[in-house]
Every structure is written in C-alpha cells, then in structure tokens.
Amino acid sequence: MLVLVTYDVNTETAAGRKRLRQVAKQCVNYGQRVQNSVFECLLDAAQYAMLKARLTALIDEQIDSLRFYRLGNAYQSKVEHVGKSPRFAQDDVLLL
C-alpha cells in the first residue's frame, strides 16, 4: 500500500533539530521524499507498523506531529501530480 507520511518537528532547540534528522532518516529508509517533510512509502502491513512505531518513538508528542495517509494498493487513481516529477516512480524497479 502507498502511505504518505508527513511530519512537523519543532526545531527551536538542538534536541528538536536532532529529532528532525532522525525522523527524516527513518523516512528515507522506507520511501521517497516528495516534499521537505513529506514522504511516499510503498509498504506492506508489517513495514507500516514498524515505520509508525519508529517515528512515534522519535518525536515529542507535546510539540511535534506526524500524519500517516494510507492510500492503499490502488493509489495510482488517487494521486495526481503536476510539475517536476521525482527521480523515479515508487513502484519502478531500481537497480544499483
């Protein structure tokens, strides 16, 4: 399923800036950045649960926020893009 992850981490302190880096690093491990604090992640149910748990453990729920939008497996009909596209589509094969 395609999951859109968005976050807002308070960066007024050094601890906040560290949390921001940690959240972004976890998101990069699971998906593709499409905006500064927005990631598209193709995940199965277990991966989704793991990512959500990891991100929830990183943030300070009093001042930070996370949003998870589960677009499902038929996400192609739910996503419309205008402008510069990401380097590669989420469901394309990437060979390294």
mmCIF file with all atom_site columns, C-alpha atoms in Angstrom:
data_model
loop_
_atom_site.group_PDB
_atom_site.id
_atom_site.type_symbol
_atom_site.label_atom_id
_atom_site.label_alt_id
_atom_site.label_comp_id
_atom_site.label_asym_id
_atom_site.label_entity_id
_atom_site.label_seq_id
_atom_site.pdbx_PDB_ins_code
_atom_site.Cartn_x
_atom_site.Cartn_y
_atom_site.Cartn_z
_atom_site.occupancy
_atom_site.B_iso_or_equiv
_atom_site.pdbx_formal_charge
_atom_site.auth_seq_id
_atom_site.auth_comp_id
_atom_site.auth_asym_id
_atom_site.auth_atom_id
_atom_site.pdbx_PDB_model_num
ATOM 1  C CA . MET A 1 1  ? 0.000  0.000  0.000   1.00 0.00 ? 1  MET A CA 1
ATOM 2  C CA . LEU A 1 2  ? 1.091  3.567  -0.556  1.00 0.00 ? 2  LEU A CA 1
ATOM 3  C CA . VAL A 1 3  ? 1.449  5.567  2.655   1.00 0.00 ? 3  VAL A CA 1
ATOM 4  C CA . LEU A 1 4  ? 2.039  9.298  2.650   1.00 0.00 ? 4  LEU A CA 1
ATOM 5  C CA . VAL A 1 5  ? 3.991  10.334 5.759   1.00 0.00 ? 5  VAL A CA 1
ATOM 6  C CA . THR A 1 6  ? 4.120  13.974 6.791   1.00 0.00 ? 6  THR A CA 1
ATOM 7  C CA . TYR A 1 7  ? 5.751  15.442 9.857   1.00 0.00 ? 7  TYR A CA 1
ATOM 8  C CA . ASP A 1 8  ? 6.284  18.723 11.640  1.00 0.00 ? 8  ASP A CA 1
ATOM 9  C CA . VAL A 1 9  ? 9.116  18.654 14.165  1.00 0.00 ? 9  VAL A CA 1
ATOM 10 C CA . ASN A 1 10 ? 9.823  21.690 16.341  1.00 0.00 ? 10 ASN A CA 1
ATOM 11 C CA . THR A 1 11 ? 13.426 22.740 15.610  1.00 0.00 ? 11 THR A CA 1
ATOM 12 C CA . GLU A 1 12 ? 13.814 25.612 18.074  1.00 0.00 ? 12 GLU A CA 1
ATOM 13 C CA . THR A 1 13 ? 16.228 23.543 20.180  1.00 0.00 ? 13 THR A CA 1
ATOM 14 C CA . ALA A 1 14 ? 19.211 21.323 19.409  1.00 0.00 ? 14 ALA A CA 1
ATOM 15 C CA . ALA A 1 15 ? 17.163 18.327 20.553  1.00 0.00 ? 15 ALA A CA 1
ATOM 16 C CA . GLY A 1 16 ? 14.428 19.261 18.076  1.00 0.00 ? 16 GLY A CA 1
ATOM 17 C CA . ARG A 1 17 ? 16.894 19.531 15.208  1.00 0.00 ? 17 ARG A CA 1
ATOM 18 C CA . LYS A 1 18 ? 18.254 16.090 16.159  1.00 0.00 ? 18 LYS A CA 1
ATOM 19 C CA . ARG A 1 19 ? 14.712 14.631 16.196  1.00 0.00 ? 19 ARG A CA 1
ATOM 20 C CA . LEU A 1 20 ? 14.075 16.147 12.763  1.00 0.00 ? 20 LEU A CA 1
ATOM 21 C CA . ARG A 1 21 ? 17.188 14.475 11.317  1.00 0.00 ? 21 ARG A CA 1
ATOM 22 C CA . GLN A 1 22 ? 16.241 11.147 12.901  1.00 0.00 ? 22 GLN A CA 1
ATOM 23 C CA . VAL A 1 23 ? 12.673 11.272 11.584  1.00 0.00 ? 23 VAL A CA 1
ATOM 24 C CA . ALA A 1 24 ? 13.863 12.166 8.074   1.00 0.00 ? 24 ALA A CA 1
ATOM 25 C CA . LYS A 1 25 ? 16.462 9.368  8.151   1.00 0.00 ? 25 LYS A CA 1
ATOM 26 C CA . GLN A 1 26 ? 13.823 6.787  9.083   1.00 0.00 ? 26 GLN A CA 1
ATOM 27 C CA . CYS A 1 27 ? 11.519 8.026  6.328   1.00 0.00 ? 27 CYS A CA 1
ATOM 28 C CA . VAL A 1 28 ? 14.319 7.822  3.745   1.00 0.00 ? 28 VAL A CA 1
ATOM 29 C CA . ASN A 1 29 ? 14.819 4.188  4.765   1.00 0.00 ? 29 ASN A CA 1
ATOM 30 C CA . TYR A 1 30 ? 11.198 3.407  3.879   1.00 0.00 ? 30 TYR A CA 1
ATOM 31 C CA . GLY A 1 31 ? 10.282 5.675  0.988   1.00 0.00 ? 31 GLY A CA 1
ATOM 32 C CA . GLN A 1 32 ? 10.937 8.624  -1.259  1.00 0.00 ? 32 GLN A CA 1
ATOM 33 C CA . ARG A 1 33 ? 10.929 12.294 -0.274  1.00 0.00 ? 33 ARG A CA 1
ATOM 34 C CA . VAL A 1 34 ? 8.439  14.242 -2.378  1.00 0.00 ? 34 VAL A CA 1
ATOM 35 C CA . GLN A 1 35 ? 8.437  17.492 -0.368  1.00 0.00 ? 35 GLN A CA 1
ATOM 36 C CA . ASN A 1 36 ? 10.570 18.751 2.538   1.00 0.00 ? 36 ASN A CA 1
ATOM 37 C CA . SER A 1 37 ? 8.587  16.922 5.222   1.00 0.00 ? 37 SER A CA 1
ATOM 38 C CA . VAL A 1 38 ? 6.567  14.579 3.027   1.00 0.00 ? 38 VAL A CA 1
ATOM 39 C CA . PHE A 1 39 ? 7.450  11.022 2.019   1.00 0.00 ? 39 PHE A CA 1
ATOM 40 C CA . GLU A 1 40 ? 5.721  8.463  -0.186  1.00 0.00 ? 40 GLU A CA 1
ATOM 41 C CA . CYS A 1 41 ? 6.316  4.941  1.091   1.00 0.00 ? 41 CYS A CA 1
ATOM 42 C CA . LEU A 1 42 ? 5.255  1.665  -0.548  1.00 0.00 ? 42 LEU A CA 1
ATOM 43 C CA . LEU A 1 43 ? 4.813  -0.637 2.437   1.00 0.00 ? 43 LEU A CA 1
ATOM 44 C CA . ASP A 1 44 ? 3.193  -3.855 3.483   1.00 0.00 ? 44 ASP A CA 1
ATOM 45 C CA . ALA A 1 45 ? 1.276  -4.002 6.776   1.00 0.00 ? 45 ALA A CA 1
ATOM 46 C CA . ALA A 1 46 ? 4.319  -5.095 8.802   1.00 0.00 ? 46 ALA A CA 1
ATOM 47 C CA . GLN A 1 47 ? 6.547  -2.371 7.359   1.00 0.00 ? 47 GLN A CA 1
ATOM 48 C CA . TYR A 1 48 ? 3.864  0.225  8.021   1.00 0.00 ? 48 TYR A CA 1
ATOM 49 C CA . ALA A 1 49 ? 3.557  -0.865 11.655  1.00 0.00 ? 49 ALA A CA 1
ATOM 50 C CA . MET A 1 50 ? 7.354  -0.762 12.070  1.00 0.00 ? 50 MET A CA 1
ATOM 51 C CA . LEU A 1 51 ? 7.731  2.693  10.498  1.00 0.00 ? 51 LEU A CA 1
ATOM 52 C CA . LYS A 1 52 ? 4.866  4.119  12.541  1.00 0.00 ? 52 LYS A CA 1
ATOM 53 C CA . ALA A 1 53 ? 6.326  2.702  15.766  1.00 0.00 ? 53 ALA A CA 1
ATOM 54 C CA . ARG A 1 54 ? 9.815  4.016  14.992  1.00 0.00 ? 54 ARG A CA 1
ATOM 55 C CA . LEU A 1 55 ? 8.626  7.511  14.127  1.00 0.00 ? 55 LEU A CA 1
ATOM 56 C CA . THR A 1 56 ? 6.269  7.688  17.090  1.00 0.00 ? 56 THR A CA 1
ATOM 57 C CA . ALA A 1 57 ? 9.142  6.746  19.391  1.00 0.00 ? 57 ALA A CA 1
ATOM 58 C CA . LEU A 1 58 ? 11.325 9.536  17.956  1.00 0.00 ? 58 LEU A CA 1
ATOM 59 C CA . ILE A 1 59 ? 9.025  12.538 18.238  1.00 0.00 ? 59 ILE A CA 1
ATOM 60 C CA . ASP A 1 60 ? 7.988  14.621 21.221  1.00 0.00 ? 60 ASP A CA 1
ATOM 61 C CA . GLU A 1 61 ? 4.193  14.334 21.081  1.00 0.00 ? 61 GLU A CA 1
ATOM 62 C CA . GLN A 1 62 ? 3.800  17.592 23.023  1.00 0.00 ? 62 GLN A CA 1
ATOM 63 C CA . ILE A 1 63 ? 5.386  19.745 20.293  1.00 0.00 ? 63 ILE A CA 1
ATOM 64 C CA . ASP A 1 64 ? 5.839  17.582 17.156  1.00 0.00 ? 64 ASP A CA 1
ATOM 65 C CA . SER A 1 65 ? 3.319  15.886 14.899  1.00 0.00 ? 65 SER A CA 1
ATOM 66 C CA . LEU A 1 66 ? 3.102  13.007 12.444  1.00 0.00 ? 66 LEU A CA 1
ATOM 67 C CA . ARG A 1 67 ? 0.420  12.214 9.872   1.00 0.00 ? 67 ARG A CA 1
ATOM 68 C CA . PHE A 1 68 ? 0.016  8.935  8.024   1.00 0.00 ? 68 PHE A CA 1
ATOM 69 C CA . TYR A 1 69 ? -2.242 8.829  4.955   1.00 0.00 ? 69 TYR A CA 1
ATOM 70 C CA . ARG A 1 70 ? -2.899 5.230  3.854   1.00 0.00 ? 70 ARG A CA 1
ATOM 71 C CA . LEU A 1 71 ? -3.783 5.420  0.172   1.00 0.00 ? 71 LEU A CA 1
ATOM 72 C CA . GLY A 1 72 ? -3.958 1.640  -0.298  1.00 0.00 ? 72 GLY A CA 1
ATOM 73 C CA . ASN A 1 73 ? -2.933 -0.559 -3.193  1.00 0.00 ? 73 ASN A CA 1
ATOM 74 C CA . ALA A 1 74 ? -4.978 1.267  -5.847  1.00 0.00 ? 74 ALA A CA 1
ATOM 75 C CA . TYR A 1 75 ? -3.158 4.524  -5.153  1.00 0.00 ? 75 TYR A CA 1
ATOM 76 C CA . GLN A 1 76 ? -2.445 5.324  -8.823  1.00 0.00 ? 76 GLN A CA 1
ATOM 77 C CA . SER A 1 77 ? -6.005 6.587  -9.271  1.00 0.00 ? 77 SER A CA 1
ATOM 78 C CA . LYS A 1 78 ? -5.788 8.668  -6.070  1.00 0.00 ? 78 LYS A CA 1
ATOM 79 C CA . VAL A 1 79 ? -2.560 10.567 -6.759  1.00 0.00 ? 79 VAL A CA 1
ATOM 80 C CA . GLU A 1 80 ? -2.340 13.404 -9.250  1.00 0.00 ? 80 GLU A CA 1
ATOM 81 C CA . HIS A 1 81 ? 0.970  15.161 -9.823  1.00 0.00 ? 81 HIS A CA 1
ATOM 82 C CA . VAL A 1 82 ? 1.693  18.470 -11.545 1.00 0.00 ? 82 VAL A CA 1
ATOM 83 C CA . GLY A 1 83 ? 5.215  19.785 -12.085 1.00 0.00 ? 83 GLY A CA 1
ATOM 84 C CA . LYS A 1 84 ? 8.631  18.239 -11.725 1.00 0.00 ? 84 LYS A CA 1
ATOM 85 C CA . SER A 1 85 ? 8.443  14.520 -11.020 1.00 0.00 ? 85 SER A CA 1
ATOM 86 C CA . PRO A 1 86 ? 10.559 12.585 -8.524  1.00 0.00 ? 86 PRO A CA 1
ATOM 87 C CA . ARG A 1 87 ? 13.658 10.819 -9.856  1.00 0.00 ? 87 ARG A CA 1
ATOM 88 C CA . PHE A 1 88 ? 11.817 7.520  -10.110 1.00 0.00 ? 88 PHE A CA 1
ATOM 89 C CA . ALA A 1 89 ? 8.334  6.182  -9.557  1.00 0.00 ? 89 ALA A CA 1
ATOM 90 C CA . GLN A 1 90 ? 7.732  4.402  -6.253  1.00 0.00 ? 90 GLN A CA 1
ATOM 91 C CA . ASP A 1 91 ? 6.804  1.117  -7.942  1.00 0.00 ? 91 ASP A CA 1
ATOM 92 C CA . ASP A 1 92 ? 9.589  1.134  -10.581 1.00 0.00 ? 92 ASP A CA 1
ATOM 93 C CA . VAL A 1 93 ? 12.472 -1.293 -10.352 1.00 0.00 ? 93 VAL A CA 1
ATOM 94 C CA . LEU A 1 94 ? 15.661 0.353  -9.133  1.00 0.00 ? 94 LEU A CA 1
ATOM 95 C CA . LEU A 1 95 ? 18.930 -1.463 -9.852  1.00 0.00 ? 95 LEU A CA 1
ATOM 96 C CA . LEU A 1 96 ? 22.089 -0.451 -8.037  1.00 0.00 ? 96 LEU A CA 1
#
